Amino acid sequence: MTAPMPVRPPGPPADRVPEKAPEVRRPTRLLAPLRETGKLFTLAGTVCRETFRRPFQVREFIEQFWFVASVTILPAALVSIPFGAVIALQVGSLTQQLGAQSFTGGASVLAVIQQASPLIVALLVSGAAGSAICADLGSRKIREELDAMEVMGVSPVQRLVVPRVLATMLVAVLLNGLVSVVGTMGGYFFNVIMQHGTPGAYLSSFSALAQLPDLYISEIKALIFGFIAGIIAAYRGLNPRGGPKGVGDAVNQSVVITFMLLFFVNMVLTAIYLQIVPAKGS
Protein backbone atom coordinates (compact mmCIF):
# COMPACT_ATOMS: atom_id res chain seq x y z
CA MET A 1 0.00 0.00 0.00
CA THR A 2 1.20 3.46 -0.78
CA ALA A 3 1.10 6.23 1.86
CA PRO A 4 -1.48 8.96 1.24
CA MET A 5 -0.12 12.18 -0.14
CA PRO A 6 -0.14 15.15 2.38
CA VAL A 7 -2.82 17.67 1.74
CA ARG A 8 -1.55 21.26 1.47
CA PRO A 9 -3.69 23.94 3.12
CA PRO A 10 -5.43 26.19 0.68
CA GLY A 11 -3.47 29.36 0.02
CA PRO A 12 -4.58 32.75 -1.22
CA PRO A 13 -5.78 32.97 -4.78
CA ALA A 14 -3.10 33.53 -7.39
CA ASP A 15 -4.62 36.83 -8.50
CA ARG A 16 -4.79 38.24 -4.99
CA VAL A 17 -1.80 40.33 -3.80
CA PRO A 18 -1.20 40.34 -0.02
CA GLU A 19 -1.78 43.72 1.62
CA LYS A 20 1.24 45.68 2.77
CA ALA A 21 1.62 46.78 6.34
CA PRO A 22 0.74 50.45 6.84
CA GLU A 23 3.78 52.67 6.67
CA VAL A 24 4.74 54.53 9.83
CA ARG A 25 5.06 58.21 9.12
CA ARG A 26 8.31 59.53 10.46
CA PRO A 27 8.50 63.10 11.70
CA THR A 28 10.00 65.43 9.17
CA ARG A 29 13.18 67.37 9.71
CA LEU A 30 11.14 70.55 9.90
CA LEU A 31 9.83 69.46 13.31
CA ALA A 32 13.30 68.71 14.71
CA PRO A 33 13.94 72.30 15.90
CA LEU A 34 10.56 72.31 17.65
CA ARG A 35 11.34 69.06 19.42
CA GLU A 36 14.75 70.35 20.52
CA THR A 37 13.16 73.57 21.76
CA GLY A 38 10.58 71.63 23.73
CA LYS A 39 13.27 69.47 25.33
CA LEU A 40 15.25 72.59 26.20
CA PHE A 41 12.26 74.19 27.93
CA THR A 42 11.54 70.90 29.70
CA LEU A 43 15.08 70.87 31.09
CA ALA A 44 14.71 74.49 32.18
CA GLY A 45 11.50 73.65 34.04
CA THR A 46 13.10 70.60 35.62
CA VAL A 47 16.05 72.68 36.83
CA CYS A 48 13.70 75.25 38.38
CA ARG A 49 11.81 72.48 40.16
CA GLU A 50 14.87 70.55 41.29
CA THR A 51 16.45 73.72 42.70
CA PHE A 52 14.14 73.51 45.73
CA ARG A 53 14.62 69.78 46.20
CA ARG A 54 16.60 68.61 49.19
CA PRO A 55 19.39 67.85 49.78
CA PHE A 56 20.97 70.78 48.00
CA GLN A 57 24.44 70.08 46.61
CA VAL A 58 26.32 72.81 48.49
CA ARG A 59 29.81 71.46 47.86
CA GLU A 60 29.22 71.04 44.13
CA PHE A 61 27.77 74.55 43.95
CA ILE A 62 30.79 76.10 45.68
CA GLU A 63 33.23 74.21 43.45
CA GLN A 64 31.41 75.26 40.29
CA PHE A 65 31.08 78.86 41.49
CA TRP A 66 34.81 79.07 42.11
CA PHE A 67 35.61 77.49 38.76
CA VAL A 68 33.32 79.79 36.77
CA ALA A 69 34.57 82.86 38.63
CA SER A 70 38.23 81.91 38.20
CA VAL A 71 37.98 81.57 34.43
CA THR A 72 35.89 84.71 33.83
CA ILE A 73 37.00 87.46 36.27
CA LEU A 74 40.25 88.46 34.56
CA PRO A 75 38.93 88.27 30.97
CA ALA A 76 35.85 90.27 31.94
CA ALA A 77 37.93 93.04 33.49
CA LEU A 78 40.31 93.14 30.53
CA VAL A 79 37.51 93.19 27.95
CA SER A 80 35.45 95.84 29.74
CA ILE A 81 38.25 98.46 29.61
CA PRO A 82 38.55 98.70 25.80
CA PHE A 83 34.82 98.21 25.41
CA GLY A 84 34.04 101.16 27.66
CA ALA A 85 36.73 103.19 25.94
CA VAL A 86 35.31 102.50 22.48
CA ILE A 87 31.81 103.48 23.59
CA ALA A 88 33.09 106.66 25.25
CA LEU A 89 35.14 107.66 22.20
CA GLN A 90 32.33 106.96 19.76
CA VAL A 91 29.66 108.72 21.84
CA GLY A 92 32.02 111.62 22.52
CA SER A 93 32.72 112.07 18.81
CA LEU A 94 29.02 112.00 18.02
CA THR A 95 28.07 114.47 20.75
CA GLN A 96 30.81 116.85 19.56
CA GLN A 97 29.27 116.88 16.10
CA LEU A 98 25.83 117.56 17.59
CA GLY A 99 27.07 120.21 20.00
CA ALA A 100 26.02 118.21 23.07
CA GLN A 101 29.38 117.26 24.48
CA SER A 102 28.16 117.83 28.03
CA PHE A 103 25.99 114.70 27.75
CA THR A 104 28.85 112.39 26.80
CA GLY A 105 29.22 110.94 30.28
CA GLY A 106 25.57 110.07 30.77
CA ALA A 107 25.14 108.52 27.32
CA SER A 108 28.30 106.41 27.46
CA VAL A 109 27.72 105.20 31.00
CA LEU A 110 24.12 104.22 30.24
CA ALA A 111 25.29 102.30 27.18
CA VAL A 112 27.87 100.45 29.27
CA ILE A 113 25.54 99.63 32.16
CA GLN A 114 22.38 98.77 30.25
CA GLN A 115 23.77 97.01 27.18
CA ALA A 116 27.49 96.31 27.16
CA SER A 117 28.03 94.98 30.66
CA PRO A 118 25.38 92.18 30.68
CA LEU A 119 26.35 91.06 27.18
CA ILE A 120 30.08 90.99 27.96
CA VAL A 121 29.44 88.94 31.09
CA ALA A 122 27.08 86.53 29.33
CA LEU A 123 29.42 85.97 26.38
CA LEU A 124 32.38 85.30 28.64
CA VAL A 125 30.40 82.99 30.93
CA SER A 126 29.08 81.08 27.92
CA GLY A 127 32.39 80.91 26.09
CA ALA A 128 34.63 80.05 29.03
CA ALA A 129 32.45 78.36 31.65
CA GLY A 130 29.57 77.12 29.49
CA SER A 131 31.86 75.23 27.14
CA ALA A 132 33.57 73.55 30.11
CA ILE A 133 30.20 72.58 31.61
CA CYS A 134 29.05 71.15 28.29
CA ALA A 135 32.24 69.16 27.82
CA ASP A 136 32.11 67.80 31.39
CA LEU A 137 28.49 66.63 31.15
CA GLY A 138 29.02 65.30 27.64
CA SER A 139 32.01 63.19 28.68
CA ARG A 140 30.03 61.82 31.62
CA LYS A 141 27.19 60.96 29.25
CA ILE A 142 29.31 58.99 26.75
CA ARG A 143 30.97 57.14 29.64
CA GLU A 144 27.45 56.21 30.82
CA GLU A 145 28.00 57.76 34.24
CA LEU A 146 24.68 59.60 34.02
CA ASP A 147 22.86 56.37 33.16
CA ALA A 148 24.47 54.70 36.16
CA MET A 149 23.30 57.56 38.40
CA GLU A 150 19.74 57.12 37.16
CA VAL A 151 19.91 53.38 37.83
CA MET A 152 20.98 54.12 41.42
CA GLY A 153 18.06 56.52 41.83
CA VAL A 154 20.16 59.71 41.72
CA SER A 155 18.85 62.52 39.53
CA PRO A 156 21.65 63.88 37.28
CA VAL A 157 19.77 67.16 36.92
CA GLN A 158 19.50 67.70 40.67
CA ARG A 159 23.02 66.42 41.37
CA LEU A 160 25.00 68.00 38.53
CA VAL A 161 22.99 70.47 36.46
CA VAL A 162 21.35 72.57 39.19
CA PRO A 163 24.62 73.57 40.96
CA ARG A 164 26.20 74.52 37.63
CA VAL A 165 23.27 76.64 36.47
CA LEU A 166 23.03 78.45 39.82
CA ALA A 167 26.78 79.05 39.79
CA THR A 168 26.66 80.65 36.33
CA MET A 169 23.74 82.86 37.40
CA LEU A 170 25.45 84.10 40.58
CA VAL A 171 28.79 84.69 38.85
CA ALA A 172 27.04 86.58 36.04
CA VAL A 173 25.33 88.91 38.52
CA LEU A 174 28.55 89.62 40.43
CA LEU A 175 30.65 90.03 37.30
CA ASN A 176 28.09 92.45 35.90
CA GLY A 177 28.82 94.87 38.72
CA LEU A 178 32.57 94.52 38.16
CA VAL A 179 32.29 95.10 34.42
CA SER A 180 30.00 98.11 34.94
CA VAL A 181 32.49 99.77 37.30
CA VAL A 182 35.56 99.00 35.18
CA GLY A 183 33.84 100.02 31.95
CA THR A 184 32.62 103.29 33.46
CA MET A 185 36.10 104.10 34.76
CA GLY A 186 37.62 103.30 31.37
CA GLY A 187 35.11 105.53 29.61
CA TYR A 188 35.78 108.34 32.08
CA PHE A 189 39.53 108.11 31.56
CA PHE A 190 39.39 108.13 27.76
CA ASN A 191 36.78 110.87 27.62
CA VAL A 192 38.58 113.20 30.00
CA ILE A 193 42.15 112.48 28.89
CA MET A 194 41.88 111.85 25.16
CA GLN A 195 38.85 113.98 24.25
CA HIS A 196 39.66 116.76 26.70
CA GLY A 197 36.32 116.57 28.46
CA THR A 198 35.72 118.01 31.90
CA PRO A 199 35.24 115.66 34.86
CA GLY A 200 32.42 117.79 36.24
CA ALA A 201 30.41 117.64 33.02
CA TYR A 202 30.96 113.89 32.76
CA LEU A 203 29.62 113.24 36.26
CA SER A 204 26.81 115.78 36.11
CA SER A 205 25.46 114.38 32.82
CA PHE A 206 25.52 110.90 34.29
CA SER A 207 23.51 111.97 37.33
CA ALA A 208 21.11 113.89 35.10
CA LEU A 209 20.32 110.99 32.75
CA ALA A 210 20.85 107.83 34.81
CA GLN A 211 18.41 106.39 37.31
CA LEU A 212 18.29 103.42 39.66
CA PRO A 213 16.14 101.18 37.41
CA ASP A 214 18.99 101.25 34.87
CA LEU A 215 21.08 99.28 37.34
CA TYR A 216 18.16 96.96 38.11
CA ILE A 217 17.61 96.02 34.48
CA SER A 218 21.34 95.45 34.08
CA GLU A 219 21.40 92.95 36.95
CA ILE A 220 18.19 91.29 35.77
CA LYS A 221 19.68 90.85 32.31
CA ALA A 222 22.84 89.35 33.78
CA LEU A 223 20.78 86.93 35.88
CA ILE A 224 18.68 85.81 32.90
CA PHE A 225 21.68 85.58 30.60
CA GLY A 226 23.54 83.43 33.12
CA PHE A 227 20.54 81.12 33.37
CA ILE A 228 20.33 80.81 29.58
CA ALA A 229 24.05 80.10 29.24
CA GLY A 230 23.94 77.42 31.93
CA ILE A 231 20.80 75.73 30.62
CA ILE A 232 21.97 75.55 27.00
CA ALA A 233 25.41 74.26 28.01
CA ALA A 234 23.83 71.60 30.23
CA TYR A 235 21.29 70.59 27.59
CA ARG A 236 23.87 70.10 24.85
CA GLY A 237 26.13 68.27 27.30
CA LEU A 238 23.35 65.87 28.27
CA ASN A 239 22.52 65.11 24.64
CA PRO A 240 25.76 64.51 22.69
CA ARG A 241 25.69 62.55 19.45
CA GLY A 242 28.41 60.37 18.01
CA GLY A 243 30.79 59.67 20.86
CA PRO A 244 33.78 61.91 21.66
CA LYS A 245 33.45 63.79 18.38
CA GLY A 246 29.84 64.52 19.27
CA VAL A 247 30.97 66.09 22.56
CA GLY A 248 33.15 68.56 20.67
CA ASP A 249 30.31 69.36 18.29
CA ALA A 250 27.96 69.85 21.25
CA VAL A 251 30.37 72.36 22.82
CA ASN A 252 30.50 74.40 19.62
CA GLN A 253 26.73 74.25 19.22
CA SER A 254 26.12 75.36 22.81
CA VAL A 255 28.29 78.46 22.40
CA VAL A 256 26.75 79.44 19.05
CA ILE A 257 23.16 78.87 20.20
CA THR A 258 23.79 80.83 23.40
CA PHE A 259 25.23 83.80 21.50
CA MET A 260 22.26 83.94 19.12
CA LEU A 261 19.69 83.58 21.88
CA LEU A 262 21.36 86.16 24.12
CA PHE A 263 21.13 88.93 21.53
CA PHE A 264 17.48 88.13 20.86
CA VAL A 265 16.57 88.08 24.56
CA ASN A 266 18.51 91.30 25.10
CA MET A 267 16.46 93.01 22.38
CA VAL A 268 13.20 91.84 23.96
CA LEU A 269 14.20 92.89 27.50
CA THR A 270 15.41 96.29 26.31
CA ALA A 271 12.17 96.93 24.42
CA ILE A 272 10.08 95.97 27.46
CA TYR A 273 12.19 98.11 29.79
CA LEU A 274 11.94 101.19 27.59
CA GLN A 275 8.17 100.79 27.44
CA ILE A 276 7.69 100.29 31.18
CA VAL A 277 10.25 102.66 32.71
CA PRO A 278 10.03 106.28 31.51
CA ALA A 279 13.18 108.22 30.81
CA LYS A 280 14.43 110.44 33.59
CA GLY A 281 12.96 113.93 33.40
CA SER A 282 10.16 112.94 31.01
PDB file of N, CA, C and O in Angstrom, residues 6-59:
ATOM      1  N   PRO A   6       0.319  14.085   1.435  1.00  0.00           N
ATOM      2  CA  PRO A   6      -0.136  15.147   2.378  1.00  0.00           C
ATOM      3  C   PRO A   6      -0.925  16.226   1.640  1.00  0.00           C
ATOM      4  O   PRO A   6      -0.606  16.596   0.505  1.00  0.00           O
ATOM      5  N   VAL A   7      -1.947  16.657   2.323  1.00  0.00           N
ATOM      6  CA  VAL A   7      -2.823  17.672   1.739  1.00  0.00           C
ATOM      7  C   VAL A   7      -2.328  19.049   2.145  1.00  0.00           C
ATOM      8  O   VAL A   7      -2.166  19.341   3.337  1.00  0.00           O
ATOM      9  N   ARG A   8      -2.031  19.902   1.185  1.00  0.00           N
ATOM     10  CA  ARG A   8      -1.554  21.265   1.468  1.00  0.00           C
ATOM     11  C   ARG A   8      -2.729  22.161   1.784  1.00  0.00           C
ATOM     12  O   ARG A   8      -3.782  22.093   1.134  1.00  0.00           O
ATOM     13  N   PRO A   9      -2.561  23.023   2.793  1.00  0.00           N
ATOM     14  CA  PRO A   9      -3.689  23.940   3.117  1.00  0.00           C
ATOM     15  C   PRO A   9      -3.913  24.907   1.979  1.00  0.00           C
ATOM     16  O   PRO A   9      -2.984  25.298   1.262  1.00  0.00           O
ATOM     17  N   PRO A  10      -5.138  25.253   1.776  1.00  0.00           N
ATOM     18  CA  PRO A  10      -5.428  26.189   0.677  1.00  0.00           C
ATOM     19  C   PRO A  10      -4.775  27.533   0.923  1.00  0.00           C
ATOM     20  O   PRO A  10      -4.819  28.090   2.008  1.00  0.00           O
ATOM     21  N   GLY A  11      -4.125  28.054  -0.066  1.00  0.00           N
ATOM     22  CA  GLY A  11      -3.469  29.359   0.023  1.00  0.00           C
ATOM     23  C   GLY A  11      -4.318  30.442  -0.595  1.00  0.00           C
ATOM     24  O   GLY A  11      -5.435  30.184  -1.093  1.00  0.00           O
ATOM     25  N   PRO A  12      -3.818  31.668  -0.619  1.00  0.00           N
ATOM     26  CA  PRO A  12      -4.579  32.753  -1.218  1.00  0.00           C
ATOM     27  C   PRO A  12      -4.658  32.574  -2.725  1.00  0.00           C
ATOM     28  O   PRO A  12      -3.803  31.933  -3.340  1.00  0.00           O
ATOM     29  N   PRO A  13      -5.661  33.069  -3.329  1.00  0.00           N
ATOM     30  CA  PRO A  13      -5.779  32.973  -4.785  1.00  0.00           C
ATOM     31  C   PRO A  13      -4.568  33.596  -5.458  1.00  0.00           C
ATOM     32  O   PRO A  13      -3.916  34.505  -4.932  1.00  0.00           O
ATOM     33  N   ALA A  14      -4.271  33.059  -6.665  1.00  0.00           N
ATOM     34  CA  ALA A  14      -3.096  33.527  -7.386  1.00  0.00           C
ATOM     35  C   ALA A  14      -3.212  34.980  -7.789  1.00  0.00           C
ATOM     36  O   ALA A  14      -2.213  35.689  -7.887  1.00  0.00           O
ATOM     37  N   ASP A  15      -4.439  35.455  -8.047  1.00  0.00           N
ATOM     38  CA  ASP A  15      -4.620  36.826  -8.500  1.00  0.00           C
ATOM     39  C   ASP A  15      -4.756  37.828  -7.367  1.00  0.00           C
ATOM     40  O   ASP A  15      -5.027  38.994  -7.608  1.00  0.00           O
ATOM     41  N   ARG A  16      -4.611  37.357  -6.153  1.00  0.00           N
ATOM     42  CA  ARG A  16      -4.790  38.239  -4.990  1.00  0.00           C
ATOM     43  C   ARG A  16      -3.428  38.580  -4.392  1.00  0.00           C
ATOM     44  O   ARG A  16      -2.681  37.695  -3.987  1.00  0.00           O
ATOM     45  N   VAL A  17      -3.082  39.875  -4.340  1.00  0.00           N
ATOM     46  CA  VAL A  17      -1.803  40.327  -3.802  1.00  0.00           C
ATOM     47  C   VAL A  17      -1.964  40.601  -2.307  1.00  0.00           C
ATOM     48  O   VAL A  17      -2.908  41.296  -1.893  1.00  0.00           O
ATOM     49  N   PRO A  18      -1.079  40.075  -1.479  1.00  0.00           N
ATOM     50  CA  PRO A  18      -1.203  40.335  -0.022  1.00  0.00           C
ATOM     51  C   PRO A  18      -1.025  41.816   0.296  1.00  0.00           C
ATOM     52  O   PRO A  18      -0.215  42.508  -0.313  1.00  0.00           O
ATOM     53  N   GLU A  19      -1.817  42.297   1.243  1.00  0.00           N
ATOM     54  CA  GLU A  19      -1.782  43.716   1.619  1.00  0.00           C
ATOM     55  C   GLU A  19      -0.494  44.037   2.371  1.00  0.00           C
ATOM     56  O   GLU A  19      -0.007  43.246   3.180  1.00  0.00           O
ATOM     57  N   LYS A  20       0.044  45.230   2.086  1.00  0.00           N
ATOM     58  CA  LYS A  20       1.240  45.684   2.770  1.00  0.00           C
ATOM     59  C   LYS A  20       0.894  46.296   4.120  1.00  0.00           C
ATOM     60  O   LYS A  20      -0.197  46.843   4.299  1.00  0.00           O
ATOM     61  N   ALA A  21       1.826  46.166   5.032  1.00  0.00           N
ATOM     62  CA  ALA A  21       1.621  46.785   6.344  1.00  0.00           C
ATOM     63  C   ALA A  21       1.622  48.295   6.197  1.00  0.00           C
ATOM     64  O   ALA A  21       2.362  48.849   5.375  1.00  0.00           O
ATOM     65  N   PRO A  22       0.781  48.979   6.951  1.00  0.00           N
ATOM     66  CA  PRO A  22       0.737  50.449   6.842  1.00  0.00           C
ATOM     67  C   PRO A  22       2.075  51.056   7.219  1.00  0.00           C
ATOM     68  O   PRO A  22       2.714  50.651   8.188  1.00  0.00           O
ATOM     69  N   GLU A  23       2.516  52.010   6.423  1.00  0.00           N
ATOM     70  CA  GLU A  23       3.784  52.674   6.669  1.00  0.00           C
ATOM     71  C   GLU A  23       3.677  53.638   7.847  1.00  0.00           C
ATOM     72  O   GLU A  23       2.676  54.340   7.982  1.00  0.00           O
ATOM     73  N   VAL A  24       4.688  53.628   8.679  1.00  0.00           N
ATOM     74  CA  VAL A  24       4.740  54.534   9.826  1.00  0.00           C
ATOM     75  C   VAL A  24       5.337  55.856   9.375  1.00  0.00           C
ATOM     76  O   VAL A  24       6.456  55.903   8.843  1.00  0.00           O
ATOM     77  N   ARG A  25       4.582  56.894   9.541  1.00  0.00           N
ATOM     78  CA  ARG A  25       5.056  58.212   9.122  1.00  0.00           C
ATOM     79  C   ARG A  25       6.080  58.736  10.112  1.00  0.00           C
ATOM     80  O   ARG A  25       5.812  58.876  11.301  1.00  0.00           O
ATOM     81  N   ARG A  26       7.261  58.988   9.610  1.00  0.00           N
ATOM     82  CA  ARG A  26       8.310  59.525  10.458  1.00  0.00           C
ATOM     83  C   ARG A  26       8.225  61.046  10.492  1.00  0.00           C
ATOM     84  O   ARG A  26       7.866  61.662   9.495  1.00  0.00           O
ATOM     85  N   PRO A  27       8.533  61.632  11.636  1.00  0.00           N
ATOM     86  CA  PRO A  27       8.495  63.102  11.705  1.00  0.00           C
ATOM     87  C   PRO A  27       9.514  63.726  10.772  1.00  0.00           C
ATOM     88  O   PRO A  27      10.630  63.243  10.623  1.00  0.00           O
ATOM     89  N   THR A  28       9.119  64.760  10.118  1.00  0.00           N
ATOM     90  CA  THR A  28       9.999  65.429   9.172  1.00  0.00           C
ATOM     91  C   THR A  28      11.074  66.219   9.906  1.00  0.00           C
ATOM     92  O   THR A  28      11.001  66.469  11.108  1.00  0.00           O
ATOM     93  N   ARG A  29      12.094  66.607   9.121  1.00  0.00           N
ATOM     94  CA  ARG A  29      13.177  67.374   9.710  1.00  0.00           C
ATOM     95  C   ARG A  29      12.730  68.769  10.110  1.00  0.00           C
ATOM     96  O   ARG A  29      13.403  69.429  10.897  1.00  0.00           O
ATOM     97  N   LEU A  30      11.615  69.215   9.539  1.00  0.00           N
ATOM     98  CA  LEU A  30      11.140  70.548   9.900  1.00  0.00           C
ATOM     99  C   LEU A  30      10.691  70.611  11.356  1.00  0.00           C
ATOM    100  O   LEU A  30      10.710  71.681  11.962  1.00  0.00           O
ATOM    101  N   LEU A  31      10.290  69.474  11.918  1.00  0.00           N
ATOM    102  CA  LEU A  31       9.833  69.455  13.305  1.00  0.00           C
ATOM    103  C   LEU A  31      10.976  69.252  14.299  1.00  0.00           C
ATOM    104  O   LEU A  31      10.757  69.351  15.500  1.00  0.00           O
ATOM    105  N   ALA A  32      12.168  68.950  13.800  1.00  0.00           N
ATOM    106  CA  ALA A  32      13.297  68.709  14.709  1.00  0.00           C
ATOM    107  C   ALA A  32      13.622  69.923  15.578  1.00  0.00           C
ATOM    108  O   ALA A  32      13.826  69.773  16.791  1.00  0.00           O
ATOM    109  N   PRO A  33      13.680  71.141  15.017  1.00  0.00           N
ATOM    110  CA  PRO A  33      13.940  72.295  15.902  1.00  0.00           C
ATOM    111  C   PRO A  33      12.874  72.483  16.968  1.00  0.00           C
ATOM    112  O   PRO A  33      13.193  72.884  18.094  1.00  0.00           O
ATOM    113  N   LEU A  34      11.620  72.175  16.649  1.00  0.00           N
ATOM    114  CA  LEU A  34      10.555  72.311  17.649  1.00  0.00           C
ATOM    115  C   LEU A  34      10.726  71.286  18.763  1.00  0.00           C
ATOM    116  O   LEU A  34      10.515  71.606  19.940  1.00  0.00           O
ATOM    117  N   ARG A  35      11.107  70.071  18.385  1.00  0.00           N
ATOM    118  CA  ARG A  35      11.336  69.057  19.424  1.00  0.00           C
ATOM    119  C   ARG A  35      12.507  69.439  20.322  1.00  0.00           C
ATOM    120  O   ARG A  35      12.437  69.298  21.555  1.00  0.00           O
ATOM    121  N   GLU A  36      13.595  69.939  19.714  1.00  0.00           N
ATOM    122  CA  GLU A  36      14.748  70.346  20.520  1.00  0.00           C
ATOM    123  C   GLU A  36      14.391  71.510  21.439  1.00  0.00           C
ATOM    124  O   GLU A  36      14.826  71.565  22.593  1.00  0.00           O
ATOM    125  N   THR A  37      13.589  72.448  20.923  1.00  0.00           N
ATOM    126  CA  THR A  37      13.165  73.573  21.760  1.00  0.00           C
ATOM    127  C   THR A  37      12.309  73.100  22.922  1.00  0.00           C
ATOM    128  O   THR A  37      12.451  73.578  24.059  1.00  0.00           O
ATOM    129  N   GLY A  38      11.408  72.166  22.647  1.00  0.00           N
ATOM    130  CA  GLY A  38      10.580  71.629  23.725  1.00  0.00           C
ATOM    131  C   GLY A  38      11.401  70.919  24.787  1.00  0.00           C
ATOM    132  O   GLY A  38      11.156  71.078  25.989  1.00  0.00           O
ATOM    133  N   LYS A  39      12.405  70.140  24.362  1.00  0.00           N
ATOM    134  CA  LYS A  39      13.269  69.468  25.333  1.00  0.00           C
ATOM    135  C   LYS A  39      14.074  70.472  26.153  1.00  0.00           C
ATOM    136  O   LYS A  39      14.304  70.267  27.351  1.00  0.00           O
ATOM    137  N   LEU A  40      14.492  71.567  25.482  1.00  0.00           N
ATOM    138  CA  LEU A  40      15.250  72.591  26.204  1.00  0.00           C
ATOM    139  C   LEU A  40      14.391  73.249  27.273  1.00  0.00           C
ATOM    140  O   LEU A  40      14.832  73.448  28.416  1.00  0.00           O
ATOM    141  N   PHE A  41      13.152  73.584  26.948  1.00  0.00           N
ATOM    142  CA  PHE A  41      12.264  74.188  27.931  1.00  0.00           C
ATOM    143  C   PHE A  41      11.905  73.190  29.027  1.00  0.00           C
ATOM    144  O   PHE A  41      11.720  73.576  30.191  1.00  0.00           O
ATOM    145  N   THR A  42      11.804  71.924  28.677  1.00  0.00           N
ATOM    146  CA  THR A  42      11.544  70.901  29.701  1.00  0.00           C
ATOM    147  C   THR A  42      12.685  70.826  30.700  1.00  0.00           C
ATOM    148  O   THR A  42      12.474  70.733  31.913  1.00  0.00           O
ATOM    149  N   LEU A  43      13.926  70.872  30.190  1.00  0.00           N
ATOM    150  CA  LEU A  43      15.082  70.870  31.089  1.00  0.00           C
ATOM    151  C   LEU A  43      15.093  72.116  31.962  1.00  0.00           C
ATOM    152  O   LEU A  43      15.406  72.037  33.160  1.00  0.00           O
ATOM    153  N   ALA A  44      14.753  73.265  31.383  1.00  0.00           N
ATOM    154  CA  ALA A  44      14.714  74.494  32.184  1.00  0.00           C
ATOM    155  C   ALA A  44      13.688  74.382  33.306  1.00  0.00           C
ATOM    156  O   ALA A  44      13.951  74.776  34.452  1.00  0.00           O
ATOM    157  N   GLY A  45      12.510  73.843  32.988  1.00  0.00           N
ATOM    158  CA  GLY A  45      11.500  73.655  34.037  1.00  0.00           C
ATOM    159  C   GLY A  45      11.939  72.657  35.089  1.00  0.00           C
ATOM    160  O   GLY A  45      11.682  72.851  36.287  1.00  0.00           O
ATOM    161  N   THR A  46      12.613  71.591  34.661  1.00  0.00           N
ATOM    162  CA  THR A  46      13.103  70.598  35.618  1.00  0.00           C
ATOM    163  C   THR A  46      14.148  71.199  36.542  1.00  0.00           C
ATOM    164  O   THR A  46      14.169  70.919  37.752  1.00  0.00           O
ATOM    165  N   VAL A  47      15.031  72.029  35.996  1.00  0.00           N
ATOM    166  CA  VAL A  47      16.051  72.677  36.831  1.00  0.00           C
ATOM    167  C   VAL A  47      15.405  73.601  37.854  1.00  0.00           C
ATOM    168  O   VAL A  47      15.800  73.623  39.027  1.00  0.00           O
ATOM    169  N   CYS A  48      14.394  74.367  37.428  1.00  0.00           N
ATOM    170  CA  CYS A  48      13.702  75.253  38.376  1.00  0.00           C
ATOM    171  C   CYS A  48      13.019  74.453  39.483  1.00  0.00           C
ATOM    172  O   CYS A  48      13.012  74.879  40.646  1.00  0.00           O
ATOM    173  N   ARG A  49      12.471  73.293  39.140  1.00  0.00           N
ATOM    174  CA  ARG A  49      11.806  72.476  40.157  1.00  0.00           C
ATOM    175  C   ARG A  49      12.808  71.788  41.071  1.00  0.00           C
ATOM    176  O   ARG A  49      12.615  71.744  42.293  1.00  0.00           O
ATOM    177  N   GLU A  50      13.884  71.265  40.492  1.00  0.00           N
ATOM    178  CA  GLU A  50      14.866  70.549  41.293  1.00  0.00           C
ATOM    179  C   GLU A  50      15.711  71.479  42.161  1.00  0.00           C
ATOM    180  O   GLU A  50      16.394  71.013  43.072  1.00  0.00           O
ATOM    181  N   THR A  51      15.684  72.790  41.881  1.00  0.00           N
ATOM    182  CA  THR A  51      16.447  73.722  42.703  1.00  0.00           C
ATOM    183  C   THR A  51      15.988  73.693  44.155  1.00  0.00           C
ATOM    184  O   THR A  51      16.801  73.848  45.088  1.00  0.00           O
ATOM    185  N   PHE A  52      14.692  73.489  44.380  1.00  0.00           N
ATOM    186  CA  PHE A  52      14.137  73.513  45.735  1.00  0.00           C
ATOM    187  C   PHE A  52      14.049  72.120  46.345  1.00  0.00           C
ATOM    188  O   PHE A  52      13.437  71.940  47.394  1.00  0.00           O
ATOM    189  N   ARG A  53      14.635  71.142  45.676  1.00  0.00           N
ATOM    190  CA  ARG A  53      14.622  69.784  46.204  1.00  0.00           C
ATOM    191  C   ARG A  53      15.796  69.582  47.148  1.00  0.00           C
ATOM    192  O   ARG A  53      16.882  70.080  46.905  1.00  0.00           O
ATOM    193  N   ARG A  54      15.561  68.888  48.210  1.00  0.00           N
ATOM    194  CA  ARG A  54      16.604  68.610  49.195  1.00  0.00           C
ATOM    195  C   ARG A  54      17.078  67.161  49.030  1.00  0.00           C
ATOM    196  O   ARG A  54      16.292  66.296  48.659  1.00  0.00           O
ATOM    197  N   PRO A  55      18.383  66.910  49.280  1.00  0.00           N
ATOM    198  CA  PRO A  55      19.388  67.851  49.777  1.00  0.00           C
ATOM    199  C   PRO A  55      20.015  68.676  48.653  1.00  0.00           C
ATOM    200  O   PRO A  55      20.206  68.178  47.544  1.00  0.00           O
ATOM    201  N   PHE A  56      20.318  69.923  48.968  1.00  0.00           N
ATOM    202  CA  PHE A  56      20.966  70.781  47.999  1.00  0.00           C
ATOM    203  C   PHE A  56      22.461  70.486  47.976  1.00  0.00           C
ATOM    204  O   PHE A  56      23.091  70.329  49.023  1.00  0.00           O
ATOM    205  N   GLN A  57      23.026  70.447  46.771  1.00  0.00           N
ATOM    206  CA  GLN A  57      24.439  70.077  46.609  1.00  0.00           C
ATOM    207  C   GLN A  57      25.313  71.316  46.845  1.00  0.00           C
ATOM    208  O   GLN A  57      25.763  71.994  45.914  1.00  0.00           O
ATOM    209  N   VAL A  58      25.582  71.602  48.128  1.00  0.00           N
ATOM    210  CA  VAL A  58      26.324  72.808  48.490  1.00  0.00           C
ATOM    211  C   VAL A  58      27.774  72.722  48.025  1.00  0.00           C
ATOM    212  O   VAL A  58      28.323  73.678  47.456  1.00  0.00           O
ATOM    213  N   ARG A  59      28.397  71.591  48.234  1.00  0.00           N
ATOM    214  CA  ARG A  59      29.812  71.463  47.859  1.00  0.00           C
ATOM    215  C   ARG A  59      29.992  71.592  46.349  1.00  0.00           C
ATOM    216  O   ARG A  59      30.902  72.280  45.885  1.00  0.00           O
TER     217      ARG A  59
END
